Amino acid sequence: MELLKGRHLVPKSSTDFYKLCRKLGKFTGVMRLLGDVDGKFYRADMLIDGGYIVGASFENITKREAIFKEAALKMIQEKLIGSAGSLEIYEFNKVELNSTKKENREATLSSSVDIKNLGMEVKSIGEKKVVDKGPGIIDRLYSGVPVSKLSREEKEVMEKRLMEPQVKKELESRGVKANITGLAKALKGMQGVDLQALKKKIEIKEELKRRRQETDKKIADKFSKVGKGEETRKFKAQKGAVKTSIDKLFELVRKYNKLKISDGLARRLNVSRAQVEEWCIILEDHNLVELHYPTMGEPEIRFVQKA
C-alpha cells in the first residue's frame, strides 16, 4: 500500500495517547506493528475500516517471507504474543481507504473482523525522554546555534534527539506489546516507514556486495586452476545476444510500469525472491527503476520514465 495522504497519528502526551486509544474502536486507517521475536524481525499490517479489520499482512523480514489475509491475522496473534516493538498508526478517510483496498487485494479478508476480538488491552507506560547532559542543552539545539559550536556532549544529545522517537507508549494485547513511535522535531513530516525502507535497502546492498566478492573470488580461483585460455574459449563460444533473467525482469517492469516484488514474480523468473530483490537494487542504482516500500503489503518496483 502506497501511503500518500494518510495522516500519521503521533500522541505528544499521555492525554493524547488515551484519546487515541479510545478512538481505536471506530478507527479507519492502517496499524503497523514491527516486532523482534527470538532474533527474527516481523512486520504486521492491519487495514481497518471503522474499527473492523478488513485487510492484513504479516512479513518475516529476516527470511523475506510474507503471508496475507486470515493467515496473517493468525500469525499476528501467535508470533507477537509477549513481544515488544513499535506501532505506527495512519488515519484514512473513505477515499484513501478504498484506494488502499484496491491496491492491496491480496491482503483483503474474506470477511471483516472486529478489532476488539483481538483482545487488545491498552496500557500507558509513560514517555521515553532523552536525558540532558547539561543545563540548557536542548534549548541550545533548537535556538539556531551552529552545530560546529556545540560541545561533544551536546552533539551526542542532538544525535539521539534526531534519531530516537520522542514519544513511546506501550500497547499490550494479552502480552502483545508495541510502542507507538513519533519522530523528532528535526525530522517532522518524514514517515518512520521511510527509515525502515532505507535500512532494509542498505542491508540488501551490503549482502549483495558480499555475494559479489565471493563470486569474484570463486571465478579467480577457477581461472588459476583451469587456465585462462580454456575459460576464454568457453566464454567466446557462449557469447552472443543472451537474454538473462534480470533482462526479463526489466522488460516486465517496462511493460507493466510497476510490479509487486512477490514469490509469484520470482517463480515467473525461475529464481528466488531474494535474487529478485537484489536485481531490483541493481536496476535502481542505474536509475532504470524505483523501489517503493508501502505501508502494507509487498514492495513494488516501478519503471522510470526517461524525460
PDB file of C-alpha atoms in Angstrom:
ATOM      1  CA  MET A   1       0.000   0.000   0.000  1.00  0.00           C
ATOM      2  CA  GLU A   2       1.373   3.375  -1.016  1.00  0.00           C
ATOM      3  CA  LEU A   3       0.660   5.823   1.790  1.00  0.00           C
ATOM      4  CA  LEU A   4       0.269   9.197   0.067  1.00  0.00           C
ATOM      5  CA  LYS A   5      -2.407  11.005   2.077  1.00  0.00           C
ATOM      6  CA  GLY A   6      -2.819   9.074   5.293  1.00  0.00           C
ATOM      7  CA  ARG A   7      -2.355  11.167   8.460  1.00  0.00           C
ATOM      8  CA  HIS A   8       0.359   9.869  10.784  1.00  0.00           C
ATOM      9  CA  LEU A   9      -1.078   9.929  14.322  1.00  0.00           C
ATOM     10  CA  VAL A  10       1.610  10.668  16.923  1.00  0.00           C
ATOM     11  CA  PRO A  11       0.481  11.269  20.536  1.00  0.00           C
ATOM     12  CA  LYS A  12       2.540  14.008  22.197  1.00  0.00           C
ATOM     13  CA  SER A  13       1.305  13.449  25.749  1.00  0.00           C
ATOM     14  CA  SER A  14      -0.446  10.900  27.948  1.00  0.00           C
ATOM     15  CA  THR A  15      -3.749  12.695  27.330  1.00  0.00           C
ATOM     16  CA  ASP A  16      -3.299  12.432  23.555  1.00  0.00           C
ATOM     17  CA  PHE A  17      -2.383   8.776  23.954  1.00  0.00           C
ATOM     18  CA  TYR A  18      -5.584   7.917  25.837  1.00  0.00           C
ATOM     19  CA  LYS A  19      -7.674   9.859  23.327  1.00  0.00           C
ATOM     20  CA  LEU A  20      -6.098   7.826  20.524  1.00  0.00           C
ATOM     21  CA  CYS A  21      -6.767   4.558  22.354  1.00  0.00           C
ATOM     22  CA  ARG A  22     -10.440   5.423  22.807  1.00  0.00           C
ATOM     23  CA  LYS A  23     -10.731   6.102  19.062  1.00  0.00           C
ATOM     24  CA  LEU A  24      -9.432   2.670  18.009  1.00  0.00           C
ATOM     25  CA  GLY A  25     -12.912   1.115  18.286  1.00  0.00           C
ATOM     26  CA  LYS A  26     -14.071   3.339  15.421  1.00  0.00           C
ATOM     27  CA  PHE A  27     -10.700   3.880  13.749  1.00  0.00           C
ATOM     28  CA  THR A  28     -10.202   3.871   9.957  1.00  0.00           C
ATOM     29  CA  GLY A  29      -6.682   3.521   8.589  1.00  0.00           C
ATOM     30  CA  VAL A  30      -3.588   1.339   8.964  1.00  0.00           C
ATOM     31  CA  MET A  31      -1.879  -0.026  12.064  1.00  0.00           C
ATOM     32  CA  ARG A  32       1.679  -1.280  11.554  1.00  0.00           C
ATOM     33  CA  LEU A  33       3.496  -3.333  14.161  1.00  0.00           C
ATOM     34  CA  LEU A  34       7.241  -4.014  13.987  1.00  0.00           C
ATOM     35  CA  GLY A  35       8.491  -6.668  16.402  1.00  0.00           C
ATOM     36  CA  ASP A  36      11.603  -8.678  17.292  1.00  0.00           C
ATOM     37  CA  VAL A  37      10.894 -12.269  18.359  1.00  0.00           C
ATOM     38  CA  ASP A  38      13.776 -14.666  19.091  1.00  0.00           C
ATOM     39  CA  GLY A  39      16.145 -12.644  16.935  1.00  0.00           C
ATOM     40  CA  LYS A  40      13.767 -12.538  13.966  1.00  0.00           C
ATOM     41  CA  PHE A  41      12.117  -9.341  12.790  1.00  0.00           C
ATOM     42  CA  TYR A  42       8.441  -9.251  11.881  1.00  0.00           C
ATOM     43  CA  ARG A  43       6.167  -6.629  10.368  1.00  0.00           C
ATOM     44  CA  ALA A  44       2.409  -6.844  10.761  1.00  0.00           C
ATOM     45  CA  ASP A  45      -0.039  -4.531   8.973  1.00  0.00           C
ATOM     46  CA  MET A  46      -3.775  -4.270   9.575  1.00  0.00           C
ATOM     47  CA  LEU A  47      -6.106  -2.237   7.361  1.00  0.00           C
ATOM     48  CA  ILE A  48      -9.060  -1.086   9.482  1.00  0.00           C
ATOM     49  CA  ASP A  49     -12.463   0.291   8.479  1.00  0.00           C
ATOM     50  CA  GLY A  50     -14.479   1.798  11.348  1.00  0.00           C
ATOM     51  CA  GLY A  51     -12.932  -0.489  13.960  1.00  0.00           C
ATOM     52  CA  TYR A  52     -13.139  -3.613  11.770  1.00  0.00           C
ATOM     53  CA  ILE A  53     -10.062  -5.261  10.278  1.00  0.00           C
ATOM     54  CA  VAL A  54     -10.588  -5.638   6.511  1.00  0.00           C
ATOM     55  CA  GLY A  55      -7.048  -6.486   5.419  1.00  0.00           C
ATOM     56  CA  ALA A  56      -3.896  -7.956   6.955  1.00  0.00           C
ATOM     57  CA  SER A  57      -0.346  -8.910   6.072  1.00  0.00           C
ATOM     58  CA  PHE A  58       2.431 -10.489   8.132  1.00  0.00           C
ATOM     59  CA  GLU A  59       6.039 -10.399   6.961  1.00  0.00           C
ATOM     60  CA  ASN A  60       9.065 -12.249   8.286  1.00  0.00           C
ATOM     61  CA  ILE A  61      11.633  -9.568   7.454  1.00  0.00           C
ATOM     62  CA  THR A  62      14.548 -11.830   8.374  1.00  0.00           C
ATOM     63  CA  LYS A  63      13.508 -14.532   5.871  1.00  0.00           C
ATOM     64  CA  ARG A  64      11.815 -12.078   3.458  1.00  0.00           C
ATOM     65  CA  GLU A  65       8.594 -14.075   3.526  1.00  0.00           C
ATOM     66  CA  ALA A  66       5.063 -12.665   3.648  1.00  0.00           C
ATOM     67  CA  ILE A  67       1.561 -14.061   4.165  1.00  0.00           C
ATOM     68  CA  PHE A  68      -1.803 -12.335   3.879  1.00  0.00           C
ATOM     69  CA  LYS A  69      -5.482 -12.352   4.859  1.00  0.00           C
ATOM     70  CA  GLU A  70      -6.736 -14.624   7.680  1.00  0.00           C
ATOM     71  CA  ALA A  71      -3.424 -16.490   7.846  1.00  0.00           C
ATOM     72  CA  ALA A  72      -1.689 -13.181   8.562  1.00  0.00           C
ATOM     73  CA  LEU A  73      -4.084 -12.396  11.439  1.00  0.00           C
ATOM     74  CA  LYS A  74      -3.412 -15.827  12.932  1.00  0.00           C
ATOM     75  CA  MET A  75       0.348 -15.258  12.780  1.00  0.00           C
ATOM     76  CA  ILE A  76      -0.026 -11.819  14.376  1.00  0.00           C
ATOM     77  CA  GLN A  77      -1.681 -13.461  17.380  1.00  0.00           C
ATOM     78  CA  GLU A  78       0.723 -16.417  17.524  1.00  0.00           C
ATOM     79  CA  LYS A  79       4.084 -14.758  16.880  1.00  0.00           C
ATOM     80  CA  LEU A  80       3.694 -11.414  18.606  1.00  0.00           C
ATOM     81  CA  ILE A  81       2.491 -12.705  21.972  1.00  0.00           C
ATOM     82  CA  GLY A  82       4.829 -11.294  24.630  1.00  0.00           C
ATOM     83  CA  SER A  83       6.942  -9.409  22.100  1.00  0.00           C
ATOM     84  CA  ALA A  84       7.912  -5.737  22.044  1.00  0.00           C
ATOM     85  CA  GLY A  85       8.239  -3.453  19.058  1.00  0.00           C
ATOM     86  CA  SER A  86       6.982  -0.245  17.505  1.00  0.00           C
ATOM     87  CA  LEU A  87       3.452   0.683  16.477  1.00  0.00           C
ATOM     88  CA  GLU A  88       2.675   3.249  13.783  1.00  0.00           C
ATOM     89  CA  ILE A  89      -0.861   4.466  13.107  1.00  0.00           C
ATOM     90  CA  TYR A  90      -2.072   6.195   9.935  1.00  0.00           C
ATOM     91  CA  GLU A  91      -5.612   7.554   9.704  1.00  0.00           C
ATOM     92  CA  PHE A  92      -7.533   7.424   6.376  1.00  0.00           C
ATOM     93  CA  ASN A  93     -10.686   8.993   5.030  1.00  0.00           C
ATOM     94  CA  LYS A  94     -13.074   6.865   2.934  1.00  0.00           C
ATOM     95  CA  VAL A  95     -11.431   7.757  -0.383  1.00  0.00           C
ATOM     96  CA  GLU A  96      -7.978   6.829   0.916  1.00  0.00           C
ATOM     97  CA  LEU A  97      -9.337   3.621   2.441  1.00  0.00           C
ATOM     98  CA  ASN A  98     -10.995   2.473  -0.795  1.00  0.00           C
ATOM     99  CA  SER A  99      -7.883   3.303  -2.814  1.00  0.00           C
ATOM    100  CA  THR A 100      -5.730   1.324  -0.399  1.00  0.00           C
ATOM    101  CA  LYS A 101      -8.051  -1.697  -0.513  1.00  0.00           C
ATOM    102  CA  LYS A 102      -7.941  -1.623  -4.309  1.00  0.00           C
ATOM    103  CA  GLU A 103      -4.139  -1.591  -4.319  1.00  0.00           C
ATOM    104  CA  ASN A 104      -3.909  -4.455  -1.807  1.00  0.00           C
ATOM    105  CA  ARG A 105      -6.454  -7.041  -2.918  1.00  0.00           C
ATOM    106  CA  GLU A 106      -4.095  -9.860  -1.941  1.00  0.00           C
ATOM    107  CA  ALA A 107      -4.371  -8.742   1.703  1.00  0.00           C
ATOM    108  CA  THR A 108      -8.173  -8.265   1.845  1.00  0.00           C
ATOM    109  CA  LEU A 109     -10.003 -10.555   4.299  1.00  0.00           C
ATOM    110  CA  SER A 110     -12.954 -12.661   3.123  1.00  0.00           C
ATOM    111  CA  SER A 111     -14.970 -11.133   5.999  1.00  0.00           C
ATOM    112  CA  SER A 112     -14.126  -8.265   8.349  1.00  0.00           C
ATOM    113  CA  VAL A 113     -13.031  -8.897  11.948  1.00  0.00           C
ATOM    114  CA  ASP A 114     -13.874  -6.626  14.885  1.00  0.00           C
ATOM    115  CA  ILE A 115     -10.595  -5.278  16.273  1.00  0.00           C
ATOM    116  CA  LYS A 116     -11.978  -5.843  19.783  1.00  0.00           C
ATOM    117  CA  ASN A 117     -11.903  -9.597  19.116  1.00  0.00           C
ATOM    118  CA  LEU A 118      -8.106  -9.486  19.220  1.00  0.00           C
ATOM    119  CA  GLY A 119      -8.401  -8.875  22.977  1.00  0.00           C
ATOM    120  CA  MET A 120      -6.221  -5.782  22.911  1.00  0.00           C
ATOM    121  CA  GLU A 121      -5.671  -4.023  26.232  1.00  0.00           C
ATOM    122  CA  VAL A 122      -4.046  -0.611  26.033  1.00  0.00           C
ATOM    123  CA  LYS A 123      -1.740   0.440  28.837  1.00  0.00           C
ATOM    124  CA  SER A 124       0.346   3.610  29.088  1.00  0.00           C
ATOM    125  CA  ILE A 125       3.836   3.227  30.493  1.00  0.00           C
ATOM    126  CA  GLY A 126       4.845   6.877  30.119  1.00  0.00           C
ATOM    127  CA  GLU A 127       7.081   8.768  27.753  1.00  0.00           C
ATOM    128  CA  LYS A 128      10.691   7.970  26.990  1.00  0.00           C
ATOM    129  CA  LYS A 129      12.777  11.136  27.239  1.00  0.00           C
ATOM    130  CA  VAL A 130      16.349  11.929  26.238  1.00  0.00           C
ATOM    131  CA  VAL A 131      18.460  12.632  29.308  1.00  0.00           C
ATOM    132  CA  ASP A 132      20.028  16.105  29.173  1.00  0.00           C
ATOM    133  CA  LYS A 133      23.743  16.011  29.938  1.00  0.00           C
ATOM    134  CA  GLY A 134      23.928  19.643  30.995  1.00  0.00           C
ATOM    135  CA  PRO A 135      21.669  22.621  31.744  1.00  0.00           C
ATOM    136  CA  GLY A 136      20.142  24.250  28.686  1.00  0.00           C
ATOM    137  CA  ILE A 137      21.498  21.761  26.132  1.00  0.00           C
ATOM    138  CA  ILE A 138      18.161  21.002  24.465  1.00  0.00           C
ATOM    139  CA  ASP A 139      17.315  24.710  24.394  1.00  0.00           C
ATOM    140  CA  ARG A 140      20.555  25.415  22.545  1.00  0.00           C
ATOM    141  CA  LEU A 141      19.927  22.677  19.980  1.00  0.00           C
ATOM    142  CA  TYR A 142      16.747  24.359  18.774  1.00  0.00           C
ATOM    143  CA  SER A 143      17.797  28.010  19.211  1.00  0.00           C
ATOM    144  CA  GLY A 144      19.805  28.282  15.987  1.00  0.00           C
ATOM    145  CA  VAL A 145      23.242  27.548  17.467  1.00  0.00           C
ATOM    146  CA  PRO A 146      25.549  26.188  14.675  1.00  0.00           C
ATOM    147  CA  VAL A 147      26.493  22.529  15.067  1.00  0.00           C
ATOM    148  CA  SER A 148      30.176  23.481  14.892  1.00  0.00           C
ATOM    149  CA  LYS A 149      29.736  25.498  18.106  1.00  0.00           C
ATOM    150  CA  LEU A 150      28.310  22.599  20.097  1.00  0.00           C
ATOM    151  CA  SER A 151      30.367  20.553  22.513  1.00  0.00           C
ATOM    152  CA  ARG A 152      30.828  16.801  22.057  1.00  0.00           C
ATOM    153  CA  GLU A 153      28.222  16.174  24.755  1.00  0.00           C
ATOM    154  CA  GLU A 154      25.728  18.448  23.016  1.00  0.00           C
ATOM    155  CA  LYS A 155      26.331  16.748  19.656  1.00  0.00           C
ATOM    156  CA  GLU A 156      25.662  13.354  21.236  1.00  0.00           C
ATOM    157  CA  VAL A 157      22.403  14.615  22.700  1.00  0.00           C
ATOM    158  CA  MET A 158      21.427  16.146  19.350  1.00  0.00           C
ATOM    159  CA  GLU A 159      22.125  12.876  17.529  1.00  0.00           C
ATOM    160  CA  LYS A 160      19.889  10.983  19.954  1.00  0.00           C
ATOM    161  CA  ARG A 161      17.227  13.661  19.670  1.00  0.00           C
ATOM    162  CA  LEU A 162      17.212  13.339  15.877  1.00  0.00           C
ATOM    163  CA  MET A 163      17.294   9.569  15.591  1.00  0.00           C
ATOM    164  CA  GLU A 164      15.171   8.408  18.559  1.00  0.00           C
ATOM    165  CA  PRO A 165      11.395   8.732  18.797  1.00  0.00           C
ATOM    166  CA  GLN A 166      10.286  11.426  21.237  1.00  0.00           C
ATOM    167  CA  VAL A 167       7.250   9.554  22.463  1.00  0.00           C
ATOM    168  CA  LYS A 168       6.987   5.840  23.210  1.00  0.00           C
ATOM    169  CA  LYS A 169       3.853   4.238  24.571  1.00  0.00           C
ATOM    170  CA  GLU A 170       3.313   0.532  25.066  1.00  0.00           C
ATOM    171  CA  LEU A 171       0.323  -1.423  23.866  1.00  0.00           C
ATOM    172  CA  GLU A 172      -0.461  -4.805  25.423  1.00  0.00           C
ATOM    173  CA  SER A 173      -2.699  -7.388  23.814  1.00  0.00           C
ATOM    174  CA  ARG A 174      -2.705 -10.392  26.149  1.00  0.00           C
ATOM    175  CA  GLY A 175       1.040  -9.950  26.331  1.00  0.00           C
ATOM    176  CA  VAL A 176       1.456  -8.326  22.911  1.00  0.00           C
ATOM    177  CA  LYS A 177       3.440  -5.160  23.380  1.00  0.00           C
ATOM    178  CA  ALA A 178       4.078  -2.411  20.853  1.00  0.00           C
ATOM    179  CA  ASN A 179       5.499   1.062  21.105  1.00  0.00           C
ATOM    180  CA  ILE A 180       3.730   3.993  19.481  1.00  0.00           C
ATOM    181  CA  THR A 181       6.577   5.910  17.921  1.00  0.00           C
ATOM    182  CA  GLY A 182       6.892   9.531  16.930  1.00  0.00           C
ATOM    183  CA  LEU A 183       9.625  11.434  15.084  1.00  0.00           C
ATOM    184  CA  ALA A 184      11.888  14.155  16.439  1.00  0.00           C
ATOM    185  CA  LYS A 185      11.202  17.798  15.570  1.00  0.00           C
ATOM    186  CA  ALA A 186      14.058  17.981  13.074  1.00  0.00           C
ATOM    187  CA  LEU A 187      12.544  15.056  11.148  1.00  0.00           C
ATOM    188  CA  LYS A 188       8.965  16.351  11.320  1.00  0.00           C
ATOM    189  CA  GLY A 189       6.971  15.372   8.244  1.00  0.00           C
ATOM    190  CA  MET A 190       9.002  12.259   7.436  1.00  0.00           C
ATOM    191  CA  GLN A 191       7.451   8.824   7.964  1.00  0.00           C
ATOM    192  CA  GLY A 192       9.117   6.142  10.067  1.00  0.00           C
ATOM    193  CA  VAL A 193       8.424   3.633   7.295  1.00  0.00           C
ATOM    194  CA  ASP A 194      10.850   5.526   5.045  1.00  0.00           C
ATOM    195  CA  LEU A 195      13.644   4.981   7.567  1.00  0.00           C
ATOM    196  CA  GLN A 196      12.802   1.285   7.752  1.00  0.00           C
ATOM    197  CA  ALA A 197      12.830   1.063   3.952  1.00  0.00           C
ATOM    198  CA  LEU A 198      16.204   2.802   3.771  1.00  0.00           C
ATOM    199  CA  LYS A 199      17.671   0.468   6.395  1.00  0.00           C
ATOM    200  CA  LYS A 200      16.388  -2.594   4.542  1.00  0.00           C
ATOM    201  CA  LYS A 201      17.754  -1.316   1.231  1.00  0.00           C
ATOM    202  CA  ILE A 202      21.196  -0.710   2.751  1.00  0.00           C
ATOM    203  CA  GLU A 203      21.238  -4.214   4.269  1.00  0.00           C
ATOM    204  CA  ILE A 204      20.337  -5.783   0.912  1.00  0.00           C
ATOM    205  CA  LYS A 205      23.078  -3.804  -0.840  1.00  0.00           C
ATOM    206  CA  GLU A 206      25.668  -4.899   1.725  1.00  0.00           C
ATOM    207  CA  GLU A 207      24.626  -8.534   1.315  1.00  0.00           C
ATOM    208  CA  LEU A 208      24.767  -8.163  -2.481  1.00  0.00           C
ATOM    209  CA  LYS A 209      28.268  -6.699  -2.255  1.00  0.00           C
ATOM    210  CA  ARG A 210      29.399  -9.626  -0.085  1.00  0.00           C
ATOM    211  CA  ARG A 211      27.987 -12.191  -2.541  1.00  0.00           C
ATOM    212  CA  ARG A 212      29.673 -10.459  -5.463  1.00  0.00           C
ATOM    213  CA  GLN A 213      33.010 -10.604  -3.680  1.00  0.00           C
ATOM    214  CA  GLU A 214      32.543 -14.327  -3.036  1.00  0.00           C
ATOM    215  CA  THR A 215      31.598 -14.921  -6.681  1.00  0.00           C
ATOM    216  CA  ASP A 216      34.608 -12.938  -7.933  1.00  0.00           C
ATOM    217  CA  LYS A 217      36.900 -14.965  -5.687  1.00  0.00           C
ATOM    218  CA  LYS A 218      35.461 -18.274  -6.959  1.00  0.00           C
ATOM    219  CA  ILE A 219      35.932 -17.175 -10.570  1.00  0.00           C
ATOM    220  CA  ALA A 220      39.505 -16.073  -9.855  1.00  0.00           C
ATOM    221  CA  ASP A 221      40.290 -19.414  -8.184  1.00  0.00           C
ATOM    222  CA  LYS A 222      38.775 -21.320 -11.110  1.00  0.00           C
ATOM    223  CA  PHE A 223      40.833 -19.360 -13.639  1.00  0.00           C
ATOM    224  CA  SER A 224      44.028 -20.028 -11.718  1.00  0.00           C
ATOM    225  CA  LYS A 225      43.346 -23.801 -11.661  1.00  0.00           C
ATOM    226  CA  VAL A 226      41.967 -24.392 -15.166  1.00  0.00           C
ATOM    227  CA  GLY A 227      43.842 -21.727 -17.077  1.00  0.00           C
ATOM    228  CA  LYS A 228      42.641 -18.512 -18.657  1.00  0.00           C
ATOM    229  CA  GLY A 229      42.959 -19.782 -22.231  1.00  0.00           C
ATOM    230  CA  GLU A 230      40.413 -22.575 -21.833  1.00  0.00           C
ATOM    231  CA  GLU A 231      37.931 -20.402 -19.908  1.00  0.00           C
ATOM    232  CA  THR A 232      38.208 -17.652 -22.537  1.00  0.00           C
ATOM    233  CA  ARG A 233      37.418 -20.127 -25.336  1.00  0.00           C
ATOM    234  CA  LYS A 234      34.339 -21.339 -23.439  1.00  0.00           C
ATOM    235  CA  PHE A 235      33.174 -17.759 -22.918  1.00  0.00           C
ATOM    236  CA  LYS A 236      33.586 -16.876 -26.596  1.00  0.00           C
ATOM    237  CA  ALA A 237      31.637 -19.952 -27.624  1.00  0.00           C
ATOM    238  CA  GLN A 238      28.725 -18.914 -25.400  1.00  0.00           C
ATOM    239  CA  LYS A 239      28.923 -15.193 -26.124  1.00  0.00           C
ATOM    240  CA  GLY A 240      26.041 -13.599 -28.025  1.00  0.00           C
ATOM    241  CA  ALA A 241      22.679 -11.976 -27.539  1.00  0.00           C
ATOM    242  CA  VAL A 242      21.866 -13.867 -24.361  1.00  0.00           C
ATOM    243  CA  LYS A 243      18.756 -12.674 -22.523  1.00  0.00           C
ATOM    244  CA  THR A 244      19.269 -13.027 -18.801  1.00  0.00           C
ATOM    245  CA  SER A 245      16.654 -13.171 -16.059  1.00  0.00           C
ATOM    246  CA  ILE A 246      17.446  -9.621 -14.962  1.00  0.00           C
ATOM    247  CA  ASP A 247      16.753  -8.511 -18.549  1.00  0.00           C
ATOM    248  CA  LYS A 248      13.406 -10.292 -18.383  1.00  0.00           C
ATOM    249  CA  LEU A 249      12.637  -8.554 -15.084  1.00  0.00           C
ATOM    250  CA  PHE A 250      13.366  -5.127 -16.574  1.00  0.00           C
ATOM    251  CA  GLU A 251      11.245  -5.908 -19.645  1.00  0.00           C
ATOM    252  CA  LEU A 252       8.303  -6.878 -17.410  1.00  0.00           C
ATOM    253  CA  VAL A 253       8.594  -3.665 -15.398  1.00  0.00           C
ATOM    254  CA  ARG A 254       8.809  -1.598 -18.572  1.00  0.00           C
ATOM    255  CA  LYS A 255       5.766  -3.395 -19.989  1.00  0.00           C
ATOM    256  CA  TYR A 256       3.507  -3.090 -16.912  1.00  0.00           C
ATOM    257  CA  ASN A 257       5.053   0.109 -15.420  1.00  0.00           C
ATOM    258  CA  LYS A 258       5.007  -1.403 -11.927  1.00  0.00           C
ATOM    259  CA  LEU A 259       5.192  -4.868 -10.357  1.00  0.00           C
ATOM    260  CA  LYS A 260       4.948  -6.224  -6.830  1.00  0.00           C
ATOM    261  CA  ILE A 261       8.096  -7.992  -5.660  1.00  0.00           C
ATOM    262  CA  SER A 262       6.429 -11.276  -4.785  1.00  0.00           C
ATOM    263  CA  ASP A 263       7.022 -15.010  -4.728  1.00  0.00           C
ATOM    264  CA  GLY A 264       4.915 -15.220  -7.894  1.00  0.00           C
ATOM    265  CA  LEU A 265       7.290 -12.893  -9.738  1.00  0.00           C
ATOM    266  CA  ALA A 266      10.254 -14.947  -8.521  1.00  0.00           C
ATOM    267  CA  ARG A 267       8.654 -18.150  -9.844  1.00  0.00           C
ATOM    268  CA  ARG A 268       7.979 -16.472 -13.171  1.00  0.00           C
ATOM    269  CA  LEU A 269      11.678 -15.621 -13.478  1.00  0.00           C
ATOM    270  CA  ASN A 270      12.669 -19.046 -12.087  1.00  0.00           C
ATOM    271  CA  VAL A 271      14.816 -17.535  -9.329  1.00  0.00           C
ATOM    272  CA  SER A 272      14.491 -16.892  -5.597  1.00  0.00           C
ATOM    273  CA  ARG A 273      12.679 -13.856  -4.224  1.00  0.00           C
ATOM    274  CA  ALA A 274      15.930 -12.691  -2.624  1.00  0.00           C
ATOM    275  CA  GLN A 275      17.526 -12.718  -6.085  1.00  0.00           C
ATOM    276  CA  VAL A 276      14.687 -10.592  -7.479  1.00  0.00           C
ATOM    277  CA  GLU A 277      15.196  -8.047  -4.679  1.00  0.00           C
ATOM    278  CA  GLU A 278      18.921  -7.884  -5.442  1.00  0.00           C
ATOM    279  CA  TRP A 279      18.255  -7.275  -9.126  1.00  0.00           C
ATOM    280  CA  CYS A 280      15.789  -4.526  -8.240  1.00  0.00           C
ATOM    281  CA  ILE A 281      18.515  -2.794  -6.224  1.00  0.00           C
ATOM    282  CA  ILE A 282      20.896  -3.044  -9.194  1.00  0.00           C
ATOM    283  CA  LEU A 283      18.316  -1.626 -11.612  1.00  0.00           C
ATOM    284  CA  GLU A 284      17.532   1.204  -9.190  1.00  0.00           C
ATOM    285  CA  ASP A 285      21.227   2.045  -8.841  1.00  0.00           C
ATOM    286  CA  HIS A 286      21.292   2.518 -12.624  1.00  0.00           C
ATOM    287  CA  ASN A 287      18.200   4.780 -12.476  1.00  0.00           C
ATOM    288  CA  LEU A 288      16.158   2.317 -14.530  1.00  0.00           C
ATOM    289  CA  VAL A 289      13.528   1.625 -11.863  1.00  0.00           C
ATOM    290  CA  GLU A 290      12.376   2.912  -8.488  1.00  0.00           C
ATOM    291  CA  LEU A 291      11.695   0.802  -5.399  1.00  0.00           C
ATOM    292  CA  HIS A 292       8.675   1.639  -3.247  1.00  0.00           C
ATOM    293  CA  TYR A 293       8.142   0.132   0.208  1.00  0.00           C
ATOM    294  CA  PRO A 294       4.420   0.528   1.038  1.00  0.00           C
ATOM    295  CA  THR A 295       2.924   0.768   4.497  1.00  0.00           C
ATOM    296  CA  MET A 296       1.098  -2.507   3.943  1.00  0.00           C
ATOM    297  CA  GLY A 297       1.722  -5.411   1.601  1.00  0.00           C
ATOM    298  CA  GLU A 298       4.658  -6.222  -0.636  1.00  0.00           C
ATOM    299  CA  PRO A 299       7.215  -3.754  -2.042  1.00  0.00           C
ATOM    300  CA  GLU A 300       6.896  -2.531  -5.634  1.00  0.00           C
ATOM    301  CA  ILE A 301       9.335  -1.953  -8.460  1.00  0.00           C
ATOM    302  CA  ARG A 302       8.364   0.879 -10.815  1.00  0.00           C
ATOM    303  CA  PHE A 303       9.654   1.782 -14.257  1.00  0.00           C
ATOM    304  CA  VAL A 304      11.420   5.149 -14.509  1.00  0.00           C
ATOM    305  CA  GLN A 305      10.147   7.172 -17.453  1.00  0.00           C
ATOM    306  CA  LYS A 306      13.023   8.961 -19.170  1.00  0.00           C
ATOM    307  CA  ALA A 307      12.482  12.660 -19.831  1.00  0.00           C
TER     308      ALA A 307
END
